[in-house]
PDB file of C-alpha atoms and ligand atoms in Angstrom:
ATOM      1  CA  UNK L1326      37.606  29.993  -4.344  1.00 53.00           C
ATOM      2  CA  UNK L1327      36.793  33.754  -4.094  1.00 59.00           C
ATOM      3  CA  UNK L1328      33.424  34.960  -2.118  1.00 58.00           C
ATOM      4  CA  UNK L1329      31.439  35.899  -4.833  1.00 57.00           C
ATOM      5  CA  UNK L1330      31.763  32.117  -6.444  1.00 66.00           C
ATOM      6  CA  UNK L1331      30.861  30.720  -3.066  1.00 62.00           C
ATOM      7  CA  UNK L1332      27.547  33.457  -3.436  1.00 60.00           C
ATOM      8  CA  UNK L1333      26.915  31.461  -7.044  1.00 73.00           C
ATOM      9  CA  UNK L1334      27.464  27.999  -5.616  1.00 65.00           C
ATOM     10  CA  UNK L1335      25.120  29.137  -2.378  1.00 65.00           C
ATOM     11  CA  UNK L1336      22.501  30.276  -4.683  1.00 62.00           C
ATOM     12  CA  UNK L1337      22.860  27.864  -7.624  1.00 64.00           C
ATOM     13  CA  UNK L1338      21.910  25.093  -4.202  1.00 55.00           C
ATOM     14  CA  UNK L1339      19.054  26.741  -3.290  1.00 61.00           C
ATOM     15  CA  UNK L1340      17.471  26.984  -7.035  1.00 63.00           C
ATOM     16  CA  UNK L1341      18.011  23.714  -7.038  1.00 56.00           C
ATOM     17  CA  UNK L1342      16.033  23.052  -3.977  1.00 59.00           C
ATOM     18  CA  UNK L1343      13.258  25.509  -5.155  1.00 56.00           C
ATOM     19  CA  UNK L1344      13.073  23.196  -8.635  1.00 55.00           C
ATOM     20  CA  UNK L1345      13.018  20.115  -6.273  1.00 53.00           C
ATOM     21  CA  UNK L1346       9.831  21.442  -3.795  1.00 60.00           C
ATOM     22  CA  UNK L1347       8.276  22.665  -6.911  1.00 52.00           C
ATOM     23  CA  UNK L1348       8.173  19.277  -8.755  1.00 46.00           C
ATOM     24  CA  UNK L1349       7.237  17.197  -5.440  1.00 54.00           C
ATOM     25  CA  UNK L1350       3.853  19.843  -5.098  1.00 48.00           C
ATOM     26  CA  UNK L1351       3.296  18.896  -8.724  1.00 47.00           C
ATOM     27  CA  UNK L1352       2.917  15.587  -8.176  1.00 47.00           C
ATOM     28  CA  UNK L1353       1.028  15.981  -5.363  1.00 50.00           C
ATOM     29  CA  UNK L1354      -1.254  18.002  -7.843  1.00 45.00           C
ATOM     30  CA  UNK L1355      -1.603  15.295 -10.328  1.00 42.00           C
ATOM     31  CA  UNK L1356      -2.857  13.036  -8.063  1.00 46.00           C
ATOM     32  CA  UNK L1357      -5.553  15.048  -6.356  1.00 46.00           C
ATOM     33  CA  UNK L1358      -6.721  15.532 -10.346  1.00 40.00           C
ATOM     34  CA  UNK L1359      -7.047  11.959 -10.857  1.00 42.00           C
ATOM     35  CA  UNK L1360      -9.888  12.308 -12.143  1.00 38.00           C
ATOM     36  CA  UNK L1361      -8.832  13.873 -15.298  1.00 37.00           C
ATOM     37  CA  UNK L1362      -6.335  11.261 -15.977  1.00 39.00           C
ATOM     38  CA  UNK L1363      -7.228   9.174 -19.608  1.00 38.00           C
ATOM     39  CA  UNK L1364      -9.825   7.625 -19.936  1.00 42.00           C
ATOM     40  CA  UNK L1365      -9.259   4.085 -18.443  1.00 42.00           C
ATOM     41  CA  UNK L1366     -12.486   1.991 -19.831  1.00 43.00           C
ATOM     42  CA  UNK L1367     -10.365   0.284 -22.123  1.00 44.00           C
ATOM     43  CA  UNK L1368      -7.542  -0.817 -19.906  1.00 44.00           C
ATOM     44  CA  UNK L1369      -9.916  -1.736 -17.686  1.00 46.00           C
ATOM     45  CA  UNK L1370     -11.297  -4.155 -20.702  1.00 44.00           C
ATOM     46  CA  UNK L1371      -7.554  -5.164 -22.081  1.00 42.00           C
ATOM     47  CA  UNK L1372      -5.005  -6.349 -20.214  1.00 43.00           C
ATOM     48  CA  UNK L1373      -6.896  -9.622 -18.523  1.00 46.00           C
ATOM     49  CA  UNK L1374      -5.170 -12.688 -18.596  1.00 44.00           C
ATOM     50  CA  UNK L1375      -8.128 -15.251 -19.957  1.00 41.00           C
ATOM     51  CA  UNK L1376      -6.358 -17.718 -18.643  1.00 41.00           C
ATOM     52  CA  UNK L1377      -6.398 -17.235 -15.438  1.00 46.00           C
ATOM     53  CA  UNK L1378      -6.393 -19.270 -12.779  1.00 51.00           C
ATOM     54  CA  UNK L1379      -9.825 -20.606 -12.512  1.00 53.00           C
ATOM     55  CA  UNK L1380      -9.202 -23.511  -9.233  1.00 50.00           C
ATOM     56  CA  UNK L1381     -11.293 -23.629  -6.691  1.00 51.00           C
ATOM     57  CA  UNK L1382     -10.807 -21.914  -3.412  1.00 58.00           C
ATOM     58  CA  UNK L1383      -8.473 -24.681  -2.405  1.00 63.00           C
ATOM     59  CA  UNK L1384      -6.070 -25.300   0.625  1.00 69.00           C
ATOM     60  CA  UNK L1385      -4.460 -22.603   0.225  1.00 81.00           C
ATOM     61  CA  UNK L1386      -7.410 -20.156   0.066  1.00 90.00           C
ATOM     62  CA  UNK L1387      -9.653 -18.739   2.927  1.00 93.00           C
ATOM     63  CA  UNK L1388     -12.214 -15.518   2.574  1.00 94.00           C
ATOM     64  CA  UNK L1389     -12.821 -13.975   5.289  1.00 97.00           C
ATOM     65  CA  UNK L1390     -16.660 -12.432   5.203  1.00 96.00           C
ATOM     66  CA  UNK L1391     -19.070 -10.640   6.937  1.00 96.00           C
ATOM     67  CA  UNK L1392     -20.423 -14.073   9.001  1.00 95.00           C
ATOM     68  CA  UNK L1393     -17.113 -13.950  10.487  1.00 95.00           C
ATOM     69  CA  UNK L1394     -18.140 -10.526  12.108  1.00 96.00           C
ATOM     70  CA  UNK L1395     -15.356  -8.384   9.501  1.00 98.00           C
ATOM     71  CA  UNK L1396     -17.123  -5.022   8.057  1.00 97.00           C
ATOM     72  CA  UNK L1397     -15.615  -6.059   3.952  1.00 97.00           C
ATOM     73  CA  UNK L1398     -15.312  -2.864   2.598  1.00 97.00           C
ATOM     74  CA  UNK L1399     -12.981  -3.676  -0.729  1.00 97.00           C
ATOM     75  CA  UNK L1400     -12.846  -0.113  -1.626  1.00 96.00           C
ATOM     76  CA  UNK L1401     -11.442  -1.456  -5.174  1.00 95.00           C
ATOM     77  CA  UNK L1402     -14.325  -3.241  -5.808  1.00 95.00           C
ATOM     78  CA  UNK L1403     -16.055   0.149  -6.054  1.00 95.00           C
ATOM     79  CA  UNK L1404     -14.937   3.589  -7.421  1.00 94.00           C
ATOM     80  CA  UNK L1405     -14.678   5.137  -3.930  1.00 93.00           C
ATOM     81  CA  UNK L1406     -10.916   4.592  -4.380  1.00 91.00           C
ATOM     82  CA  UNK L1407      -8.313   7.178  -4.722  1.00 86.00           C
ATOM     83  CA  UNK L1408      -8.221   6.346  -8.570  1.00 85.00           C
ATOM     84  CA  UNK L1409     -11.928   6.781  -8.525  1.00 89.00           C
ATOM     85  CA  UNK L1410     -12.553   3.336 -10.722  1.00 89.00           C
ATOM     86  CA  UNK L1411     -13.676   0.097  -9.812  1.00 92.00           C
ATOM     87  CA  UNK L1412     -11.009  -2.381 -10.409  1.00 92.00           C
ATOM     88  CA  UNK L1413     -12.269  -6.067  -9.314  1.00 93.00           C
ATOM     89  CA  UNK L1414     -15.194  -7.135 -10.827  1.00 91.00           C
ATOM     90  CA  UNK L1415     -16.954  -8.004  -7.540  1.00 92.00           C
ATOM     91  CA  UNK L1416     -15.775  -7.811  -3.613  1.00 94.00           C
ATOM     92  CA  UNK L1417     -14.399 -10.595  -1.724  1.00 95.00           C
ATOM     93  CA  UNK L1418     -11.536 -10.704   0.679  1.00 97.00           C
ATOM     94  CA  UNK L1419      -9.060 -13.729   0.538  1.00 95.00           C
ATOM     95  CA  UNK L1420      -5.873 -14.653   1.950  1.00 96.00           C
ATOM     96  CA  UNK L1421      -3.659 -17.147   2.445  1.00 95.00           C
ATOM     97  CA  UNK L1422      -4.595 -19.255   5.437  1.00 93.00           C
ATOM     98  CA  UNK L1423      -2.657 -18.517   8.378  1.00 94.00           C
ATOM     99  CA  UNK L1424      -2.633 -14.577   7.704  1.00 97.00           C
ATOM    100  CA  UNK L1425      -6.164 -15.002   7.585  1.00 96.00           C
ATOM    101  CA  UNK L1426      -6.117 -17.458  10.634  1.00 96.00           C
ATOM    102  CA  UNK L1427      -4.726 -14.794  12.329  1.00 98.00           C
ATOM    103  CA  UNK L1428      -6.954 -11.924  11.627  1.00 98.00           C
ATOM    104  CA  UNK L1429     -10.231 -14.287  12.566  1.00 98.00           C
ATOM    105  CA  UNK L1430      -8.302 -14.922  16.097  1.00 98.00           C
ATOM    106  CA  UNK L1431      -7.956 -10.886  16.464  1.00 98.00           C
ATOM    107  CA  UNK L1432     -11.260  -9.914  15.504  1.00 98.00           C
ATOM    108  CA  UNK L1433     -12.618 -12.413  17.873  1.00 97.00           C
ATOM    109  CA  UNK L1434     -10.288 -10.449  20.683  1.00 98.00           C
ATOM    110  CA  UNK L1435     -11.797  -7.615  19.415  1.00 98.00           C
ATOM    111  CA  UNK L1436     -15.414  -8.260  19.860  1.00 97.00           C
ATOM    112  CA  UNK L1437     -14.679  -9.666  22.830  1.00 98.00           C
ATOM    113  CA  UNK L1438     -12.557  -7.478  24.962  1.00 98.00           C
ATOM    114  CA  UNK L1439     -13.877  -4.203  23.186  1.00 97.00           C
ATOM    115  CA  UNK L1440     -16.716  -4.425  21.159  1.00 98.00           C
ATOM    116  CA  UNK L1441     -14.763  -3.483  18.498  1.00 98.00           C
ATOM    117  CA  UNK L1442     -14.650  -5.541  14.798  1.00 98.00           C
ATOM    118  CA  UNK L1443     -12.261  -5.416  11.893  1.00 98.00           C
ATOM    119  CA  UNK L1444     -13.213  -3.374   9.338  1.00 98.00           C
ATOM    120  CA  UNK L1445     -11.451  -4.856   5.855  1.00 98.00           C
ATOM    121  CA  UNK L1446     -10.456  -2.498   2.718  1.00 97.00           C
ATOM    122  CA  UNK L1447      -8.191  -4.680   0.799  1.00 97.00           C
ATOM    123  CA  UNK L1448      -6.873  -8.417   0.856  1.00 98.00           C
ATOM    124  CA  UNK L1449      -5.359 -10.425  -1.901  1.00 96.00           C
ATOM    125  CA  UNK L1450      -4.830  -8.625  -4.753  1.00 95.00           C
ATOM    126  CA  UNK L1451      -4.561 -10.792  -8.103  1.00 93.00           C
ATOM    127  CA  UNK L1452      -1.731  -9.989 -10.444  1.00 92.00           C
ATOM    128  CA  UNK L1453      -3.794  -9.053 -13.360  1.00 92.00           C
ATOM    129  CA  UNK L1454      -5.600  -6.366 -10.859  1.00 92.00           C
ATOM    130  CA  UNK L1455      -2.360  -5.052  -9.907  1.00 93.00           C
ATOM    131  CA  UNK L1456      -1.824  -4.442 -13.593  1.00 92.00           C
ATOM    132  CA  UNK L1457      -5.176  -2.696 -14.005  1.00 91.00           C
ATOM    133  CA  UNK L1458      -3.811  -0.750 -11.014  1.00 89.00           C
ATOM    134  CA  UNK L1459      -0.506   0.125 -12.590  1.00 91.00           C
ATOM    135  CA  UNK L1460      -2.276   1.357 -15.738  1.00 90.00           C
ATOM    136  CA  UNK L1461      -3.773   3.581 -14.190  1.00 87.00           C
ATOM    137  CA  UNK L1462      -1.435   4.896 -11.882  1.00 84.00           C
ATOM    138  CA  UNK L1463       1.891   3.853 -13.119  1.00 89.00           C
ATOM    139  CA  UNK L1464       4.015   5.612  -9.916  1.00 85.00           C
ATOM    140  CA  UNK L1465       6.161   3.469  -7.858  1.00 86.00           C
ATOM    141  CA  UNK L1466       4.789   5.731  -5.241  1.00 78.00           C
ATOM    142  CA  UNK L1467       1.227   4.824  -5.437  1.00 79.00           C
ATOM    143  CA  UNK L1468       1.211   0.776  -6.904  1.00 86.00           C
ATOM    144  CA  UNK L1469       3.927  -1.658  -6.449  1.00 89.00           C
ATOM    145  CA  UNK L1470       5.212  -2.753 -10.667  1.00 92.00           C
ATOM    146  CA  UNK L1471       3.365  -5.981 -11.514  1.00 90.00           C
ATOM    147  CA  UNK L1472       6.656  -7.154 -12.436  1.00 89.00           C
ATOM    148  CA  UNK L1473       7.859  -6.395  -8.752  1.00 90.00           C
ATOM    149  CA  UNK L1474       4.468  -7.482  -6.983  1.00 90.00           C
ATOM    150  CA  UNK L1475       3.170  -6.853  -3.777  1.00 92.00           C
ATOM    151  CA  UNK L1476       3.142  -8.664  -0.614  1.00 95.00           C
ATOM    152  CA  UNK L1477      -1.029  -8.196  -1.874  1.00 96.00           C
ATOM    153  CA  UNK L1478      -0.416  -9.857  -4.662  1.00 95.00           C
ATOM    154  CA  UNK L1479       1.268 -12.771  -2.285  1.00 95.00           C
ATOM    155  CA  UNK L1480      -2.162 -13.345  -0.414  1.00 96.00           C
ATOM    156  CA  UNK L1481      -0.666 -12.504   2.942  1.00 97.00           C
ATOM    157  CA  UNK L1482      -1.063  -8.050   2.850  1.00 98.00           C
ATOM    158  CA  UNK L1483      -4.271  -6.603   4.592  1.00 98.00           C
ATOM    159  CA  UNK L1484      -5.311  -2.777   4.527  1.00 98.00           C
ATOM    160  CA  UNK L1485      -7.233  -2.589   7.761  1.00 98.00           C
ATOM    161  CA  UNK L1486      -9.009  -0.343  10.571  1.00 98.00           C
ATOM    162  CA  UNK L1487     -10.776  -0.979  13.205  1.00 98.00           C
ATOM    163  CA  UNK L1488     -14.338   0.363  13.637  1.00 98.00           C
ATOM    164  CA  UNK L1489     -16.692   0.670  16.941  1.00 98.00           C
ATOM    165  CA  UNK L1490     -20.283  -0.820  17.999  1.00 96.00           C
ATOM    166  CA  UNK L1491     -21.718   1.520  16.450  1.00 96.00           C
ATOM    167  CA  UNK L1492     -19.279   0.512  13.557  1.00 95.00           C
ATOM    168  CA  UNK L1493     -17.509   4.214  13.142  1.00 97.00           C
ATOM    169  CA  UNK L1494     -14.155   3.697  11.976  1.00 98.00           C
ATOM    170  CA  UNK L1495     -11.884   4.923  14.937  1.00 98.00           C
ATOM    171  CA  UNK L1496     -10.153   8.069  14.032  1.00 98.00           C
ATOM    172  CA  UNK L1497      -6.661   7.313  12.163  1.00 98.00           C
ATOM    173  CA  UNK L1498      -6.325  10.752  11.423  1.00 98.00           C
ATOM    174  CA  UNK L1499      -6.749  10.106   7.706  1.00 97.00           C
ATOM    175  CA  UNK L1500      -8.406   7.719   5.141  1.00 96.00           C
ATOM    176  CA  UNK L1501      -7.409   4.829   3.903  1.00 95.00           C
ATOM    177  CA  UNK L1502      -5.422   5.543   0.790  1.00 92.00           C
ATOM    178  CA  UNK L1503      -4.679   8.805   2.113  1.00 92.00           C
ATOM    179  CA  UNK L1504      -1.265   9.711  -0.173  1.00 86.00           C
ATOM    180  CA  UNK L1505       0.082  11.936   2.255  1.00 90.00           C
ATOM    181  CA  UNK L1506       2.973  12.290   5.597  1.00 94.00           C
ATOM    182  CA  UNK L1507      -0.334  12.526   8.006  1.00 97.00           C
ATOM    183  CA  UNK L1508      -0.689   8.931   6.699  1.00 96.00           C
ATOM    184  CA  UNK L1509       2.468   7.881   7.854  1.00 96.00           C
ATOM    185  CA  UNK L1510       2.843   6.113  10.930  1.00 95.00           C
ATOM    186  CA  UNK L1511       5.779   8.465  12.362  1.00 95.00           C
ATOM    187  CA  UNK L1512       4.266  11.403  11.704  1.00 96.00           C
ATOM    188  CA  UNK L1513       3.492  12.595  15.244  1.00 95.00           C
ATOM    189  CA  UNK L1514       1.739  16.469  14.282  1.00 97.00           C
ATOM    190  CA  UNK L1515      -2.012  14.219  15.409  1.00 98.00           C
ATOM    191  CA  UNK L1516      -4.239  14.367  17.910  1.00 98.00           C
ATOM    192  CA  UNK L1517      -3.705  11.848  21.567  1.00 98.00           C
ATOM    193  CA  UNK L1518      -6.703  10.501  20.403  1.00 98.00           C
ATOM    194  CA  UNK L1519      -4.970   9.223  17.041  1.00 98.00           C
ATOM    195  CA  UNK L1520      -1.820   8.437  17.692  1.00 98.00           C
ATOM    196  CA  UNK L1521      -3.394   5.897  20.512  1.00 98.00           C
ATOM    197  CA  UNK L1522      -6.041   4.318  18.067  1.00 98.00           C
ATOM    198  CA  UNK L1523      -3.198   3.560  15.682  1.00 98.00           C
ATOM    199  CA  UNK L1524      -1.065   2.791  18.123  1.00 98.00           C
ATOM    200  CA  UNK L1525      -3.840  -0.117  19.128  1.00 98.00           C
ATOM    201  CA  UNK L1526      -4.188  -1.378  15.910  1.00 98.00           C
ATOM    202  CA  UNK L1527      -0.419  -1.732  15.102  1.00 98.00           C
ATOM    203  CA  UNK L1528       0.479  -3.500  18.325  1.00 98.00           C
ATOM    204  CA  UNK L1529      -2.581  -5.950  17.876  1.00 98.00           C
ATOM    205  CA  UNK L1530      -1.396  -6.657  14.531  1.00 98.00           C
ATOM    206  CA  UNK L1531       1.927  -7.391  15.407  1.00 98.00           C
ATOM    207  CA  UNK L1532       0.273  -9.084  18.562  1.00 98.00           C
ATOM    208  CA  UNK L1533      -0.788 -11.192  15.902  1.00 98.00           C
ATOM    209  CA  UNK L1534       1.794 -12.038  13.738  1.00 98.00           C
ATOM    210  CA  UNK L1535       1.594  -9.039  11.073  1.00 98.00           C
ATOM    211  CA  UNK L1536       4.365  -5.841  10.309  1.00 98.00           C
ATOM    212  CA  UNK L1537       3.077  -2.704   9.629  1.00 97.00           C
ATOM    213  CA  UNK L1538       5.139  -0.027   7.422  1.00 95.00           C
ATOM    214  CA  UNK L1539       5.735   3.492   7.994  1.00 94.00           C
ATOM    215  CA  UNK L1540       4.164   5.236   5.319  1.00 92.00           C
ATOM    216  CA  UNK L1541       0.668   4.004   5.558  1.00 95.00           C
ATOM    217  CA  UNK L1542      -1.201   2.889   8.848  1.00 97.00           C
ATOM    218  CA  UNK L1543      -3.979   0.651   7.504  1.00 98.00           C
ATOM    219  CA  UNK L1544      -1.326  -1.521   5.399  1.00 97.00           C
ATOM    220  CA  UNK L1545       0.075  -4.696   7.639  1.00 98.00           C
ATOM    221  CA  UNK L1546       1.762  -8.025   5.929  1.00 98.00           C
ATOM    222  CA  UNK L1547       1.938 -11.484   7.998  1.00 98.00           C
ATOM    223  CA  UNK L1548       5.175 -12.018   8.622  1.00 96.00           C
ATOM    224  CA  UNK L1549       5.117 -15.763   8.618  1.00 89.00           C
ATOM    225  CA  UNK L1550       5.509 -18.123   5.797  1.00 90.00           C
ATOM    226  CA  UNK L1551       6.620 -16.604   2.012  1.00 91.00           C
ATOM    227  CA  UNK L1552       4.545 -17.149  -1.403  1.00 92.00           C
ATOM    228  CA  UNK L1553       4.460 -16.560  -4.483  1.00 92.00           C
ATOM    229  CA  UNK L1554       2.802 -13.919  -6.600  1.00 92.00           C
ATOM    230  CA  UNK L1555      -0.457 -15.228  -7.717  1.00 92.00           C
ATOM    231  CA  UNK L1556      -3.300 -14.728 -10.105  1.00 90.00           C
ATOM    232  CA  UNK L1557      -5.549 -16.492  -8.782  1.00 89.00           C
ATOM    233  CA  UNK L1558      -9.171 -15.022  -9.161  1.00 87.00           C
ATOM    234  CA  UNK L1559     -11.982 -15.600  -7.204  1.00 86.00           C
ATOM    235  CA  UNK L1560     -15.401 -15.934  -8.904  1.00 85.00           C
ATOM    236  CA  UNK L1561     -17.999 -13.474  -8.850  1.00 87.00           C
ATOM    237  CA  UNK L1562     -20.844 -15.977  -9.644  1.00 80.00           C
ATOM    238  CA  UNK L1563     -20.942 -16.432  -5.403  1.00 58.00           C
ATOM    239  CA  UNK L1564     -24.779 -15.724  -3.568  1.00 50.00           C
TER     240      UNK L1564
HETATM  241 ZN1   ZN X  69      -1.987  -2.392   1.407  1.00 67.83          ZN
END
């Protein structure tokens, strides 16, 4: 091969890397316009199983609430998400039993040995939610497939921070639901100050039982027993 077709080859690359950069910042785009996407009252309205499962919280069941001494902030029970729309019809944060076990036994560490509490953004995540999730965001990168499931949708995810007693959230560097590298847990370009207070919160997770992942810090799973996906869905009719 002759110089000038390794100059074509060289430069045919790096158009192709140009393309690539250019369609990653475009995405990034479309999500921070979110709030131009379609209009989503109707799938909001569609797309829910009536028959649901309508049993009791049972023995397989526990919420965790704010008598426990949690902050329950179920961000998705609101629209101060990053989709901007309230998905649940009403706040309440279940898990399966030992996961949640395990997070009563570290908040009362917490409190304890800091004066610190849990504060909790998301917990079990019923599959017909995930679907109203997937609707609206239908990116692998965003929402797990409903087909695929989360470990939310198994009862045994948590998206998590810890706040002070003045209850400030410590300073993770970025939100929860922050779609961005500063969210990731190896991304080291942060502050002492953050890279300790996440490095607290991962090592008391896994202190108690739960894996975090690398691309978002608030998101841990319990690592012990497996279930199912479920659809369970708690009632609103509660207080
Ligand atoms: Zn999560």
């Amino acid at each position: 091969m002759n110089k000038a077709s390794y100059l074509e080859i060289s430069l045919f690359c790096i158009s192709v890397l140009f393309f690539l950069q250019s369609c990653r910042l475009d995405s990034q785009k479309a999500l921070q316009n979110l709030t131009s996407i379609k209009d989503t009252s109707t799938i909001l309205k569609q797309n829910i199983n009536p028959d649901f499962e309508k049993e009791p919280l049972s023995t397989e069941w526990e919420e965790l609430t704010k008598d426990q001494g949690f902050i329950i902030d179920i961000r998705y029970a609101t629209n101060n998400n990053f989709m901007k729309k309230k998905i649940y019809d009403c706040s309440r944060c279940l898990m399966r039993k030992e996961a949640a076990r395990a997070l009563v036994l570290l908040n009362e560490e917490l409190v304890r040995k800091y004066n610190y509490r849990l504060k909790l953004f998301d917990c079990y995540r019923p599959k017909d939610f995930q679907q109203r999730l997937w609707d609206i965001m239908p990116d692998i990168n965003y929402v797990a497939h409903p087909s695929k499931g989360s470990m939310h949708n198994r009862g045994v995810a948590i998206d998590i921070t810890i706040v002070d007693s003045l209850n400030r959230e410590l300073d993770m560097g970025t939100e929860f639901d922050f779609f961005g590298k500063q969210a990731h847990y190896d991304y080291t370009n942060l502050s002492k100050e953050v890279l300790a207070n996440r490095k607290f919160l991962r090592a008391k997770m896994e202190q108690y039982g739960f894996a975090g992942i690398r691309t978002e810090w608030w998101h841990f799973s319990h690592k012990g027993k497996t279930y199912p996906i479920s659809n369970y869905r708690w009632s609103c009719d509660k207080k």
